[in-house]
Amino acid sequence: MRNIYDLDFDKMSEYLKEHDEKPFKANQIFDWLYKKRVTSFDQMTNLNKKFIEKLKTTFIFGDITILKKQKGKDVYKYLFELSDGEKIEAVLMFHNYGISLCVSTQVGCNIGCLFCESGRLKKVRNLTSGEMVLQILKIEEDIGKRISHVVIMGIGEPFDNYDEVMRFVRTINDNKGIGIGARHITISTSGLVPKINDFAKENLQVNLAISLHAANDEIRNKIMPINKVYNIDSLISVVKSYIKQTNRRVTFEYIMLEGINDNVSCAHELSFLLKGINCYVNLIPYNETNNFSFKKSSNTNIMRFYDILKKNNINVTVRREFGGELDAACGQLRSTN
Ligand code: SAH
Ligand code: SF4
């Protein structure tokens, strides 16, 4: 049986075609699923009985369950149980510009960045697009409001689950589906170069964020093992090609780790590396966790770093800290609760 939420509009249309059904039925089904939000086929009252019985032989309504919800200032952290008992987390943030959800894409993560809690559990499996869609549906149902922004930055490396993540993006972006504007969707990757290349060709207006965290290979190799596979040169060159193809600005995320990547020469090196690239840098105060010895840079160091980038005409912001009190901040999400 297939989870009905795993199908984007094209896949749904394909199914109908294969079964000699009228194409407009895809619109009707999407309307029931994503506008009216029904949870059974019998509620789809404008479809005929025979067709409903046919759907029931192939599809089920997949489900994920909210096990726990923790509330902090302007943030809720949700712990979900998937149908096979695996667990993931998602984080909801209330901003002045809207409500954003940070979704997970995998159970665990294989990339193994040395500072990240999510990667302490090796990848158990990929999430299906339906399981990502359901994080949105369940939370919207819970809060009784619409989510305006989605950041694909929870547990997992989205580009290590490329096809499902793309299907998820298409379903939530589609006006016939959830209808979240592409510019309100951000995908963050640790830098899987070939996938960034593929992503450039998707013709999506989705934002791309690159977890850079260091301006030279020596430091990046130490904190992100992926750099030994795709080094900074290859990463920067694929980002340049992405920008050329899409005309879109890229975000570089840079965690500020005390004594590791936060000194003056790192700031100059980063400015030099990014000179002339249509990008901005998001400096992220490191969220300390019990399992690693990394320390968050002092505010003085963060501001010094910020000033150097500014002086070198690099667009830069310091990320507002969210959810630290709940272990809900970047890099603190787990699959092991
Ligand atoms: N796997 C993807 C997306 C999920 S991680 C990626 O790595 O980009 C989302 C962001 O949180 C990444 O930039 C990641 O480097 C950062 N992060 C991980 N651990 C963190 C921590 N303890 N404090 C702050 N940011 C962290
Ligand atoms: Fe995986 Fe991202 Fe964490 Fe690295 S930072 S271990 S890629 S989730």
Coordinates of C-alpha atoms and ligand atoms in Angstrom, one line a residue:
M1 CA 0.0 0.0 0.0
R2 CA 1.2 3.5 -0.7
N3 CA 0.8 6.6 1.5
I4 CA -1.4 9.0 -0.3
Y5 CA 0.6 11.9 1.0
D6 CA 3.7 10.6 -0.7
L7 CA 2.4 11.6 -4.2
D8 CA 3.0 15.0 -5.6
F9 CA 0.5 16.3 -8.2
D10 CA 2.4 14.8 -11.1
K11 CA 2.6 11.4 -9.5
M12 CA -1.1 11.5 -8.7
S13 CA -1.9 12.4 -12.3
E14 CA 0.3 9.6 -13.5
Y15 CA -1.6 7.1 -11.3
L16 CA -4.9 8.4 -12.8
K17 CA -3.7 8.0 -16.3
E18 CA -2.5 4.5 -15.7
H19 CA -5.9 3.6 -14.4
D20 CA -7.9 5.4 -17.2
E21 CA -9.3 7.9 -14.8
K22 CA -10.1 11.6 -15.7
P23 CA -7.1 13.9 -15.0
F24 CA -9.3 16.4 -13.1
K25 CA -9.7 13.9 -10.3
A26 CA -6.1 14.8 -9.3
N27 CA -7.4 18.3 -8.5
Q28 CA -10.3 16.9 -6.6
I29 CA -8.1 14.6 -4.5
F30 CA -5.6 17.3 -3.8
D31 CA -8.4 19.6 -2.8
W32 CA -9.7 17.1 -0.3
L33 CA -6.2 16.3 1.1
Y34 CA -4.7 19.8 1.3
K35 CA -7.5 22.3 1.3
K36 CA -10.3 20.5 3.1
R37 CA -7.9 18.2 5.0
V38 CA -10.0 15.1 5.2
T39 CA -8.5 12.0 6.6
S40 CA -10.4 9.2 4.9
F41 CA -11.5 8.4 1.3
D42 CA -15.2 8.2 2.3
Q43 CA -15.1 11.9 3.1
M44 CA -14.3 12.7 -0.6
T45 CA -17.9 13.0 -1.4
N46 CA -17.6 14.3 -5.0
L47 CA -15.8 11.1 -6.1
N48 CA -17.9 8.1 -7.1
K49 CA -18.1 5.1 -4.9
K50 CA -16.4 2.8 -7.4
F51 CA -13.4 5.1 -7.7
I52 CA -13.1 5.4 -4.0
E53 CA -13.0 1.6 -3.6
K54 CA -10.3 1.6 -6.2
L55 CA -8.3 4.2 -4.4
K56 CA -8.6 2.1 -1.2
T57 CA -7.0 -0.9 -2.8
T58 CA -3.8 1.1 -3.5
F59 CA -3.6 3.9 -0.9
I60 CA -3.7 4.5 2.8
F61 CA -3.7 7.7 4.7
G62 CA -0.2 7.5 6.3
D63 CA 0.0 9.0 9.8
I64 CA 2.5 10.3 12.2
T65 CA 1.7 10.9 15.9
I66 CA 2.6 13.8 18.2
L67 CA 4.2 12.1 21.2
K68 CA 5.2 15.3 23.0
K69 CA 5.0 19.1 22.6
Q70 CA 7.1 21.4 24.5
K71 CA 6.5 25.2 24.7
G72 CA 9.2 27.9 25.0
K73 CA 9.2 31.5 24.2
D74 CA 7.9 31.9 20.6
V75 CA 8.7 28.2 19.9
Y76 CA 7.2 24.8 20.2
K77 CA 9.1 21.6 19.8
Y78 CA 7.2 18.5 18.6
L79 CA 8.4 14.9 19.0
F80 CA 6.7 12.7 16.5
E81 CA 6.4 8.9 16.3
L82 CA 6.4 7.5 12.7
S83 CA 4.4 4.5 11.7
D84 CA 7.3 2.1 12.3
G85 CA 8.0 3.5 15.8
E86 CA 11.0 5.7 14.8
K87 CA 11.1 9.2 16.2
I88 CA 11.9 12.6 14.8
E89 CA 11.5 16.2 15.9
A90 CA 10.2 19.4 14.3
V91 CA 10.3 22.9 15.6
L92 CA 7.7 25.6 15.1
M93 CA 8.8 29.3 15.5
F94 CA 6.5 32.3 15.8
H95 CA 8.1 35.3 14.1
N96 CA 6.7 38.8 13.5
Y97 CA 6.6 37.9 9.7
G98 CA 4.8 34.6 10.1
I99 CA 5.1 31.1 11.5
S100 CA 7.9 28.9 10.3
L101 CA 8.4 25.2 10.7
C102 CA 11.8 23.4 10.7
V103 CA 11.2 19.9 9.4
S104 CA 13.2 16.7 9.6
T105 CA 14.1 14.7 6.5
Q106 CA 15.8 11.6 8.0
V107 CA 15.8 9.5 11.1
G108 CA 19.4 10.3 12.2
C109 CA 22.1 11.6 9.9
N110 CA 25.2 10.0 8.3
I111 CA 27.2 13.2 7.7
G112 CA 28.6 13.2 11.2
C113 CA 29.4 16.8 11.7
L114 CA 31.3 16.9 15.0
F115 CA 29.2 19.6 16.6
C116 CA 25.7 18.3 15.8
E117 CA 23.4 16.3 18.0
S118 CA 21.2 15.1 15.1
G119 CA 24.1 13.2 13.6
R120 CA 25.0 11.3 16.8
L121 CA 22.5 8.7 15.7
K122 CA 23.6 7.3 12.3
K123 CA 20.9 7.4 9.7
V124 CA 18.3 4.7 10.4
R125 CA 16.3 5.6 7.3
N126 CA 15.1 8.4 5.0
L127 CA 11.7 10.0 5.6
T128 CA 9.2 9.7 2.7
S129 CA 7.8 13.0 1.3
G130 CA 4.5 12.1 2.9
E131 CA 6.1 11.9 6.3
M132 CA 7.5 15.4 5.8
V133 CA 4.2 16.7 4.5
L134 CA 2.5 15.2 7.6
Q135 CA 4.8 17.2 9.9
I136 CA 3.1 20.3 8.5
L137 CA -0.4 18.9 8.4
K138 CA -0.3 17.7 12.0
I139 CA 1.1 20.9 13.4
E140 CA -1.3 23.1 11.5
E141 CA -4.1 21.0 12.9
D142 CA -2.6 21.3 16.4
I143 CA -2.3 25.1 16.4
G144 CA -5.3 25.8 14.2
K145 CA -3.2 28.2 12.1
R146 CA -1.3 28.1 8.8
I147 CA 2.4 27.8 8.6
S148 CA 3.9 30.5 6.3
H149 CA 7.5 29.4 6.1
V150 CA 9.3 26.1 5.9
V151 CA 13.0 25.5 6.7
I152 CA 14.3 22.1 5.8
M153 CA 16.9 22.1 8.5
G154 CA 15.7 19.6 11.1
I155 CA 17.3 16.1 11.6
G156 CA 19.0 14.8 8.5
E157 CA 20.8 15.9 5.4
P158 CA 18.1 16.8 2.8
F159 CA 20.3 16.1 -0.2
D160 CA 21.1 12.6 1.1
N161 CA 17.3 12.1 0.6
Y162 CA 17.1 14.1 -2.6
D163 CA 14.1 12.7 -4.5
E164 CA 11.8 12.5 -1.5
V165 CA 12.7 16.0 -0.4
M166 CA 12.1 17.4 -3.9
R167 CA 8.7 15.7 -4.0
F168 CA 7.9 17.2 -0.6
V169 CA 8.9 20.7 -1.8
R170 CA 6.7 20.3 -4.8
T171 CA 3.7 19.2 -2.8
I172 CA 3.9 22.0 -0.3
N173 CA 4.7 24.6 -2.9
D174 CA 2.0 23.5 -5.3
N175 CA -1.1 25.8 -5.1
K176 CA -3.2 22.8 -5.5
G177 CA -1.4 21.4 -2.5
I178 CA -0.4 23.3 0.6
G179 CA 0.5 26.4 -1.4
I180 CA 3.6 27.7 0.5
G181 CA 5.5 30.1 -1.7
A182 CA 8.8 28.8 -2.9
R183 CA 10.5 31.9 -1.6
H184 CA 9.3 30.9 1.8
I185 CA 11.0 27.6 1.7
T186 CA 14.7 27.1 2.5
I187 CA 16.8 24.0 2.1
S188 CA 20.0 23.7 4.1
T189 CA 22.7 21.3 3.0
S190 CA 26.1 20.4 4.4
G191 CA 27.4 20.6 0.9
L192 CA 26.7 17.5 -1.2
V193 CA 28.2 19.0 -4.4
P194 CA 26.6 16.8 -7.1
K195 CA 23.2 17.3 -5.5
I196 CA 23.6 21.1 -5.5
N197 CA 24.3 20.7 -9.2
D198 CA 21.0 18.7 -9.6
F199 CA 19.2 21.2 -7.5
A200 CA 20.2 24.1 -9.8
K201 CA 18.4 22.4 -12.6
E202 CA 15.1 21.9 -10.7
N203 CA 13.8 25.3 -11.7
L204 CA 12.4 26.0 -8.2
Q205 CA 12.5 29.4 -6.6
V206 CA 13.4 27.8 -3.3
N207 CA 16.2 29.3 -1.1
L208 CA 19.4 27.4 -0.7
A209 CA 21.5 27.5 2.4
I210 CA 25.0 26.0 2.6
S211 CA 26.5 25.0 6.0
L212 CA 30.0 26.3 5.5
H213 CA 31.2 26.8 9.0
A214 CA 34.9 27.3 8.0
A215 CA 36.8 29.2 5.3
N216 CA 39.6 26.7 4.8
D217 CA 39.9 23.0 4.3
E218 CA 42.0 22.5 7.4
I219 CA 39.4 23.7 9.8
R220 CA 36.4 22.4 7.8
N221 CA 38.0 18.9 7.6
K222 CA 38.2 18.8 11.4
I223 CA 34.5 19.7 12.0
M224 CA 32.8 18.4 8.9
P225 CA 34.1 15.1 7.6
I226 CA 32.0 15.7 4.4
N227 CA 34.7 18.2 3.5
K228 CA 37.1 15.3 2.8
V229 CA 34.8 14.2 0.0
Y230 CA 33.7 17.7 -1.3
N231 CA 36.2 20.3 -0.3
I232 CA 35.7 24.1 -0.1
D233 CA 36.9 24.7 -3.7
S234 CA 34.5 22.2 -5.2
L235 CA 31.7 23.6 -3.0
I236 CA 32.3 27.2 -3.9
S237 CA 32.6 26.4 -7.6
V238 CA 29.2 24.5 -7.6
V239 CA 27.6 27.3 -5.7
K240 CA 28.8 29.8 -8.3
S241 CA 27.4 27.6 -11.0
Y242 CA 24.1 27.4 -9.1
I243 CA 23.9 31.2 -8.9
K244 CA 24.7 31.5 -12.5
Q245 CA 22.0 29.1 -13.5
T246 CA 19.3 30.3 -11.1
N247 CA 20.1 33.9 -10.5
R248 CA 19.3 33.3 -6.9
R249 CA 21.3 34.5 -3.9
V250 CA 22.7 31.8 -1.6
T251 CA 23.0 31.8 2.2
F252 CA 26.1 30.6 3.9
E253 CA 25.6 29.4 7.4
Y254 CA 28.6 29.8 9.7
I255 CA 28.4 28.5 13.3
M256 CA 30.6 30.5 15.6
L257 CA 32.7 28.0 17.6
E258 CA 35.0 29.5 20.2
G259 CA 38.7 29.1 19.4
I260 CA 37.9 27.1 16.3
N261 CA 36.7 29.3 13.5
D262 CA 35.9 32.7 15.1
N263 CA 39.2 34.6 15.0
V264 CA 40.2 37.6 12.9
S265 CA 42.0 35.7 10.3
C266 CA 39.1 33.4 9.8
A267 CA 36.9 36.4 9.2
H268 CA 39.3 37.8 6.6
E269 CA 39.6 34.4 4.9
L270 CA 35.9 34.1 4.7
S271 CA 35.5 37.6 3.3
F272 CA 38.1 36.7 0.6
L273 CA 36.5 33.4 -0.2
L274 CA 33.0 34.9 -0.7
K275 CA 34.1 38.1 -2.4
G276 CA 31.9 38.8 -5.4
I277 CA 29.5 35.9 -4.8
N278 CA 25.8 36.8 -4.6
C279 CA 25.3 35.6 -1.1
Y280 CA 24.8 36.5 2.5
V281 CA 26.3 35.0 5.6
N282 CA 24.3 33.9 8.5
L283 CA 26.4 33.8 11.7
I284 CA 24.9 31.2 14.0
P285 CA 25.8 31.4 17.7
Y286 CA 26.7 27.8 18.5
N287 CA 24.1 26.0 20.6
E288 CA 26.1 24.0 23.2
T289 CA 25.0 20.5 23.9
N290 CA 26.0 18.1 26.7
N291 CA 27.6 15.6 24.3
F292 CA 30.3 17.8 22.7
S293 CA 33.0 20.1 24.2
F294 CA 32.6 22.9 21.6
K295 CA 31.9 26.3 23.1
K296 CA 29.9 29.1 21.7
S297 CA 31.9 32.2 20.7
S298 CA 31.7 35.2 22.9
N299 CA 29.4 38.0 21.8
T300 CA 32.5 40.2 21.4
N301 CA 34.1 37.7 18.9
I302 CA 30.8 37.3 17.0
M303 CA 30.5 41.1 16.6
R304 CA 34.2 41.4 15.7
F305 CA 33.7 38.7 13.0
Y306 CA 30.5 40.5 11.8
D307 CA 32.3 43.8 11.5
I308 CA 35.1 42.4 9.5
L309 CA 32.6 40.8 7.0
K310 CA 30.7 44.1 6.8
K311 CA 33.8 46.1 6.1
N312 CA 34.6 43.7 3.3
N313 CA 31.1 44.3 1.8
I314 CA 29.8 40.8 2.6
N315 CA 26.1 40.8 3.5
V316 CA 25.9 39.3 7.0
T317 CA 23.4 38.8 9.7
V318 CA 23.6 37.1 13.1
R319 CA 20.9 34.5 13.6
R320 CA 18.4 35.1 16.4
E321 CA 18.6 32.4 18.9
F322 CA 15.5 30.3 19.2
G323 CA 14.5 27.4 21.3
G324 CA 17.7 26.9 23.2
E325 CA 15.8 26.3 26.4
L326 CA 14.0 23.4 24.9
D327 CA 17.0 21.8 23.2
A328 CA 15.1 22.8 20.1
A329 CA 17.7 25.0 18.5
C330 CA 19.8 24.1 15.4
G331 CA 21.8 21.0 15.9
Q332 CA 20.0 20.0 19.1
L333 CA 17.3 17.8 17.5
R334 CA 17.5 14.1 18.0
S335 CA 16.0 10.9 16.9
T336 CA 16.8 9.2 20.2
N337 CA 14.3 10.7 22.7
Ligands
SAH1 N1 21.9 18.7 7.4 C1 21.6 20.0 7.0 C2 20.4 20.6 7.6 C3 20.2 20.3 9.0 S1 21.3 21.0 10.2 C4 22.8 20.9 7.2 O1 23.8 20.5 7.8 O2 22.9 22.0 6.6 C5 20.8 22.7 10.2 C6 21.9 23.7 10.6 O3 22.2 23.6 12.0 C7 23.2 23.5 9.9 O4 23.8 24.7 9.4 C8 24.1 22.9 11.0 O5 25.4 23.0 10.7 C9 23.6 23.7 12.1 N2 24.0 23.1 13.4 C10 24.2 21.9 13.7 N3 24.5 21.7 15.1 C11 24.4 23.0 15.6 C12 24.6 23.5 16.9 N4 24.9 22.7 17.9 N5 24.4 24.8 17.1 C13 24.1 25.6 16.0 N6 23.9 25.2 14.8 C14 24.1 23.9 14.6
SF4_2 FE1 23.7 16.0 9.6 FE2 23.4 18.7 9.2 FE3 23.9 17.6 11.7 FE4 25.8 17.7 9.9 S1 24.8 19.5 10.8 S2 25.3 16.0 11.2 S3 24.7 17.3 8.0 S4 22.1 17.2 10.4

